[in-house]
Amino acid sequence: MTATDSEHVLDVREIDGEPFGDIMAALESLDRSETLLLLTSFEPEPLYGVLEQRGFTYETTQTSERWEIRIEYAGE
């Protein structure tokens, strides 16, 4: 999967500890027209409610190697 100019990739599979802070920082830096592609080794189900509360939508895909969560502002 290749990121576009308006898509930023955050791979949290190698982060030691809880990646929540890194994910929130990446989301806060997004422009409304940009997308974050989050790569994880697990499905981050607790994150989904936080995303919805903060006005984001997401699409989750599981591959043989990872979970890919594409996140963008709702209505974009």
mmCIF file of N, CA and C in Angstrom:
data_model
loop_
_atom_site.group_PDB
_atom_site.id
_atom_site.type_symbol
_atom_site.label_atom_id
_atom_site.label_comp_id
_atom_site.label_asym_id
_atom_site.label_seq_id
_atom_site.Cartn_x
_atom_site.Cartn_y
_atom_site.Cartn_z
ATOM 1 N N MET A 1 0.849 -1.175 0.000
ATOM 2 C CA MET A 1 0.000 0.000 0.000
ATOM 3 C C MET A 1 0.892 1.234 0.000
ATOM 4 N N THR A 2 0.614 2.174 -0.858
ATOM 5 C CA THR A 2 1.411 3.379 -1.002
ATOM 6 C C THR A 2 0.623 4.586 -0.510
ATOM 7 N N ALA A 3 1.275 5.416 0.268
ATOM 8 C CA ALA A 3 0.625 6.626 0.769
ATOM 9 C C ALA A 3 0.650 7.704 -0.304
ATOM 10 N N THR A 4 -0.398 8.487 -0.370
ATOM 11 C CA THR A 4 -0.457 9.616 -1.292
ATOM 12 C C THR A 4 0.002 10.872 -0.557
ATOM 13 N N ASP A 5 0.071 12.001 -1.281
ATOM 14 C CA ASP A 5 0.486 13.255 -0.655
ATOM 15 C C ASP A 5 -0.458 13.674 0.461
ATOM 16 N N SER A 6 -1.729 13.320 0.349
ATOM 17 C CA SER A 6 -2.695 13.709 1.375
ATOM 18 C C SER A 6 -2.914 12.604 2.408
ATOM 19 N N GLU A 7 -2.107 11.555 2.327
ATOM 20 C CA GLU A 7 -2.232 10.439 3.267
ATOM 21 C C GLU A 7 -0.926 10.280 4.037
ATOM 22 N N HIS A 8 -1.028 10.272 5.359
ATOM 23 C CA HIS A 8 0.127 10.109 6.227
ATOM 24 C C HIS A 8 0.065 8.719 6.847
ATOM 25 N N VAL A 9 1.208 8.076 7.002
ATOM 26 C CA VAL A 9 1.272 6.729 7.552
ATOM 27 C C VAL A 9 1.888 6.781 8.943
ATOM 28 N N LEU A 10 1.225 6.118 9.884
ATOM 29 C CA LEU A 10 1.763 5.949 11.233
ATOM 30 C C LEU A 10 1.779 4.458 11.532
ATOM 31 N N ASP A 11 2.975 3.898 11.647
ATOM 32 C CA ASP A 11 3.147 2.476 11.945
ATOM 33 C C ASP A 11 3.475 2.353 13.428
ATOM 34 N N VAL A 12 2.518 1.868 14.211
ATOM 35 C CA VAL A 12 2.717 1.770 15.661
ATOM 36 C C VAL A 12 3.121 0.366 16.095
ATOM 37 N N ARG A 13 3.417 -0.497 15.155
ATOM 38 C CA ARG A 13 3.768 -1.876 15.504
ATOM 39 C C ARG A 13 5.076 -1.965 16.272
ATOM 40 N N GLU A 14 5.967 -1.015 16.095
ATOM 41 C CA GLU A 14 7.270 -1.068 16.757
ATOM 42 C C GLU A 14 7.375 -0.127 17.955
ATOM 43 N N ILE A 15 6.299 0.562 18.285
ATOM 44 C CA ILE A 15 6.323 1.492 19.417
ATOM 45 C C ILE A 15 6.281 0.701 20.720
ATOM 46 N N ASP A 16 7.214 1.019 21.619
ATOM 47 C CA ASP A 16 7.197 0.394 22.945
ATOM 48 C C ASP A 16 6.134 1.083 23.786
ATOM 49 N N GLY A 17 5.301 0.299 24.428
ATOM 50 C CA GLY A 17 4.270 0.871 25.280
ATOM 51 C C GLY A 17 3.008 1.202 24.507
ATOM 52 N N GLU A 18 2.199 2.020 25.121
ATOM 53 C CA GLU A 18 0.884 2.391 24.597
ATOM 54 C C GLU A 18 1.016 3.397 23.453
ATOM 55 N N PRO A 19 0.453 3.108 22.267
ATOM 56 C CA PRO A 19 0.581 4.025 21.128
ATOM 57 C C PRO A 19 -0.472 5.129 21.075
ATOM 58 N N PHE A 20 -1.378 5.182 22.052
ATOM 59 C CA PHE A 20 -2.496 6.123 21.985
ATOM 60 C C PHE A 20 -2.031 7.572 21.815
ATOM 61 N N GLY A 21 -1.042 7.985 22.574
ATOM 62 C CA GLY A 21 -0.546 9.355 22.490
ATOM 63 C C GLY A 21 0.016 9.682 21.118
ATOM 64 N N ASP A 22 0.728 8.741 20.532
ATOM 65 C CA ASP A 22 1.280 8.934 19.185
ATOM 66 C C ASP A 22 0.164 9.060 18.153
ATOM 67 N N ILE A 23 -0.870 8.246 18.313
ATOM 68 C CA ILE A 23 -2.003 8.283 17.378
ATOM 69 C C ILE A 23 -2.729 9.622 17.488
ATOM 70 N N MET A 24 -2.991 10.073 18.716
ATOM 71 C CA MET A 24 -3.691 11.345 18.907
ATOM 72 C C MET A 24 -2.870 12.513 18.355
ATOM 73 N N ALA A 25 -1.555 12.487 18.552
ATOM 74 C CA ALA A 25 -0.701 13.554 18.021
ATOM 75 C C ALA A 25 -0.753 13.577 16.496
ATOM 76 N N ALA A 26 -0.739 12.401 15.872
ATOM 77 C CA ALA A 26 -0.813 12.331 14.412
ATOM 78 C C ALA A 26 -2.154 12.860 13.911
ATOM 79 N N LEU A 27 -3.232 12.532 14.608
ATOM 80 C CA LEU A 27 -4.554 13.015 14.198
ATOM 81 C C LEU A 27 -4.670 14.528 14.351
ATOM 82 N N GLU A 28 -4.101 15.068 15.414
ATOM 83 C CA GLU A 28 -4.171 16.510 15.644
ATOM 84 C C GLU A 28 -3.414 17.296 14.582
ATOM 85 N N SER A 29 -2.435 16.665 13.941
ATOM 86 C CA SER A 29 -1.648 17.363 12.924
ATOM 87 C C SER A 29 -2.276 17.288 11.530
ATOM 88 N N LEU A 30 -3.366 16.525 11.387
ATOM 89 C CA LEU A 30 -4.006 16.377 10.076
ATOM 90 C C LEU A 30 -4.791 17.622 9.679
ATOM 91 N N ASP A 31 -4.681 17.989 8.415
ATOM 92 C CA ASP A 31 -5.602 18.969 7.847
ATOM 93 C C ASP A 31 -6.902 18.233 7.551
ATOM 94 N N ARG A 32 -7.979 18.961 7.373
ATOM 95 C CA ARG A 32 -9.283 18.324 7.149
ATOM 96 C C ARG A 32 -9.321 17.510 5.857
ATOM 97 N N SER A 33 -8.449 17.793 4.913
ATOM 98 C CA SER A 33 -8.443 17.069 3.638
ATOM 99 C C SER A 33 -7.475 15.889 3.640
ATOM 100 N N GLU A 34 -6.780 15.658 4.748
ATOM 101 C CA GLU A 34 -5.775 14.600 4.808
ATOM 102 C C GLU A 34 -6.315 13.351 5.493
ATOM 103 N N THR A 35 -5.620 12.252 5.249
ATOM 104 C CA THR A 35 -5.980 10.949 5.798
ATOM 105 C C THR A 35 -4.791 10.383 6.560
ATOM 106 N N LEU A 36 -5.075 9.672 7.642
ATOM 107 C CA LEU A 36 -4.040 8.958 8.380
ATOM 108 C C LEU A 36 -4.234 7.470 8.137
ATOM 109 N N LEU A 37 -3.186 6.799 7.694
ATOM 110 C CA LEU A 37 -3.196 5.349 7.569
ATOM 111 C C LEU A 37 -2.440 4.805 8.767
ATOM 112 N N LEU A 38 -3.160 4.181 9.672
ATOM 113 C CA LEU A 38 -2.601 3.635 10.904
ATOM 114 C C LEU A 38 -2.335 2.153 10.703
ATOM 115 N N LEU A 39 -1.109 1.718 10.980
ATOM 116 C CA LEU A 39 -0.724 0.316 10.851
ATOM 117 C C LEU A 39 -0.486 -0.249 12.244
ATOM 118 N N THR A 40 -1.197 -1.334 12.583
ATOM 119 C CA THR A 40 -1.078 -1.943 13.904
ATOM 120 C C THR A 40 -0.976 -3.457 13.774
ATOM 121 N N SER A 41 -0.575 -4.094 14.868
ATOM 122 C CA SER A 41 -0.511 -5.554 14.900
ATOM 123 C C SER A 41 -1.778 -6.155 15.503
ATOM 124 N N PHE A 42 -2.728 -5.306 15.882
ATOM 125 C CA PHE A 42 -3.979 -5.749 16.502
ATOM 126 C C PHE A 42 -5.091 -4.801 16.077
ATOM 127 N N GLU A 43 -6.331 -5.237 16.215
ATOM 128 C CA GLU A 43 -7.444 -4.338 15.920
ATOM 129 C C GLU A 43 -7.648 -3.407 17.118
ATOM 130 N N PRO A 44 -7.519 -2.108 16.923
ATOM 131 C CA PRO A 44 -7.605 -1.165 18.045
ATOM 132 C C PRO A 44 -9.048 -0.762 18.358
ATOM 133 N N GLU A 45 -9.847 -1.721 18.754
ATOM 134 C CA GLU A 45 -11.273 -1.471 18.982
ATOM 135 C C GLU A 45 -11.554 -0.311 19.935
ATOM 136 N N PRO A 46 -10.808 -0.140 21.040
ATOM 137 C CA PRO A 46 -11.101 0.995 21.923
ATOM 138 C C PRO A 46 -10.912 2.355 21.243
ATOM 139 N N LEU A 47 -10.102 2.398 20.209
ATOM 140 C CA LEU A 47 -9.845 3.650 19.500
ATOM 141 C C LEU A 47 -11.055 4.123 18.709
ATOM 142 N N TYR A 48 -11.884 3.211 18.246
ATOM 143 C CA TYR A 48 -12.990 3.566 17.354
ATOM 144 C C TYR A 48 -13.959 4.571 17.985
ATOM 145 N N GLY A 49 -14.303 4.365 19.235
ATOM 146 C CA GLY A 49 -15.206 5.292 19.917
ATOM 147 C C GLY A 49 -14.595 6.677 20.062
ATOM 148 N N VAL A 50 -13.306 6.723 20.353
ATOM 149 C CA VAL A 50 -12.603 8.000 20.475
ATOM 150 C C VAL A 50 -12.609 8.724 19.135
ATOM 151 N N LEU A 51 -12.361 7.986 18.066
ATOM 152 C CA LEU A 51 -12.362 8.594 16.730
ATOM 153 C C LEU A 51 -13.722 9.209 16.417
ATOM 154 N N GLU A 52 -14.781 8.468 16.685
ATOM 155 C CA GLU A 52 -16.132 8.961 16.406
ATOM 156 C C GLU A 52 -16.442 10.211 17.234
ATOM 157 N N GLN A 53 -16.057 10.203 18.503
ATOM 158 C CA GLN A 53 -16.302 11.357 19.374
ATOM 159 C C GLN A 53 -15.562 12.599 18.896
ATOM 160 N N ARG A 54 -14.426 12.400 18.252
ATOM 161 C CA ARG A 54 -13.605 13.531 17.792
ATOM 162 C C ARG A 54 -13.887 13.914 16.346
ATOM 163 N N GLY A 55 -14.914 13.311 15.740
ATOM 164 C CA GLY A 55 -15.331 13.722 14.406
ATOM 165 C C GLY A 55 -14.609 13.052 13.255
ATOM 166 N N PHE A 56 -14.074 11.860 13.494
ATOM 167 C CA PHE A 56 -13.389 11.116 12.445
ATOM 168 C C PHE A 56 -14.215 9.909 12.009
ATOM 169 N N THR A 57 -13.989 9.485 10.783
ATOM 170 C CA THR A 57 -14.499 8.206 10.309
ATOM 171 C C THR A 57 -13.294 7.316 10.048
ATOM 172 N N TYR A 58 -13.536 6.017 9.949
ATOM 173 C CA TYR A 58 -12.425 5.091 9.751
ATOM 174 C C TYR A 58 -12.894 3.890 8.946
ATOM 175 N N GLU A 59 -11.935 3.254 8.306
ATOM 176 C CA GLU A 59 -12.171 2.006 7.583
ATOM 177 C C GLU A 59 -11.044 1.060 7.965
ATOM 178 N N THR A 60 -11.399 -0.118 8.440
ATOM 179 C CA THR A 60 -10.417 -1.077 8.933
ATOM 180 C C THR A 60 -10.313 -2.265 7.992
ATOM 181 N N THR A 61 -9.065 -2.652 7.712
ATOM 182 C CA THR A 61 -8.785 -3.813 6.873
ATOM 183 C C THR A 61 -7.752 -4.673 7.582
ATOM 184 N N GLN A 62 -7.976 -5.977 7.605
ATOM 185 C CA GLN A 62 -6.993 -6.893 8.170
ATOM 186 C C GLN A 62 -6.286 -7.601 7.029
ATOM 187 N N THR A 63 -4.955 -7.581 7.056
ATOM 188 C CA THR A 63 -4.161 -8.338 6.094
ATOM 189 C C THR A 63 -3.482 -9.469 6.853
ATOM 190 N N SER A 64 -2.712 -10.268 6.161
ATOM 191 C CA SER A 64 -2.019 -11.367 6.830
ATOM 192 C C SER A 64 -0.913 -10.857 7.750
ATOM 193 N N GLU A 65 -0.467 -9.618 7.543
ATOM 194 C CA GLU A 65 0.653 -9.080 8.307
ATOM 195 C C GLU A 65 0.271 -8.030 9.340
ATOM 196 N N ARG A 66 -0.893 -7.383 9.161
ATOM 197 C CA ARG A 66 -1.204 -6.243 10.016
ATOM 198 C C ARG A 66 -2.662 -5.829 9.886
ATOM 199 N N TRP A 67 -3.047 -4.879 10.726
ATOM 200 C CA TRP A 67 -4.326 -4.186 10.612
ATOM 201 C C TRP A 67 -4.035 -2.817 10.018
ATOM 202 N N GLU A 68 -4.857 -2.383 9.078
ATOM 203 C CA GLU A 68 -4.730 -1.072 8.456
ATOM 204 C C GLU A 68 -6.014 -0.303 8.732
ATOM 205 N N ILE A 69 -5.870 0.848 9.366
ATOM 206 C CA ILE A 69 -7.027 1.671 9.693
ATOM 207 C C ILE A 69 -6.841 3.021 9.000
ATOM 208 N N ARG A 70 -7.689 3.301 8.050
ATOM 209 C CA ARG A 70 -7.636 4.569 7.312
ATOM 210 C C ARG A 70 -8.602 5.529 8.003
ATOM 211 N N ILE A 71 -8.067 6.653 8.478
ATOM 212 C CA ILE A 71 -8.828 7.593 9.301
ATOM 213 C C ILE A 71 -8.866 8.951 8.611
ATOM 214 N N GLU A 72 -10.066 9.542 8.578
ATOM 215 C CA GLU A 72 -10.204 10.892 8.024
ATOM 216 C C GLU A 72 -11.319 11.618 8.753
ATOM 217 N N TYR A 73 -11.368 12.927 8.552
ATOM 218 C CA TYR A 73 -12.443 13.705 9.155
ATOM 219 C C TYR A 73 -13.775 13.298 8.541
ATOM 220 N N ALA A 74 -14.805 13.221 9.348
ATOM 221 C CA ALA A 74 -16.143 12.876 8.856
ATOM 222 C C ALA A 74 -16.607 13.947 7.878
ATOM 223 N N GLY A 75 -17.241 13.508 6.811
ATOM 224 C CA GLY A 75 -17.787 14.434 5.836
ATOM 225 C C GLY A 75 -16.800 14.932 4.818
ATOM 226 N N GLU A 76 -15.592 14.399 4.822
ATOM 227 C CA GLU A 76 -14.574 14.848 3.848
ATOM 228 C C GLU A 76 -14.583 13.960 2.631
#
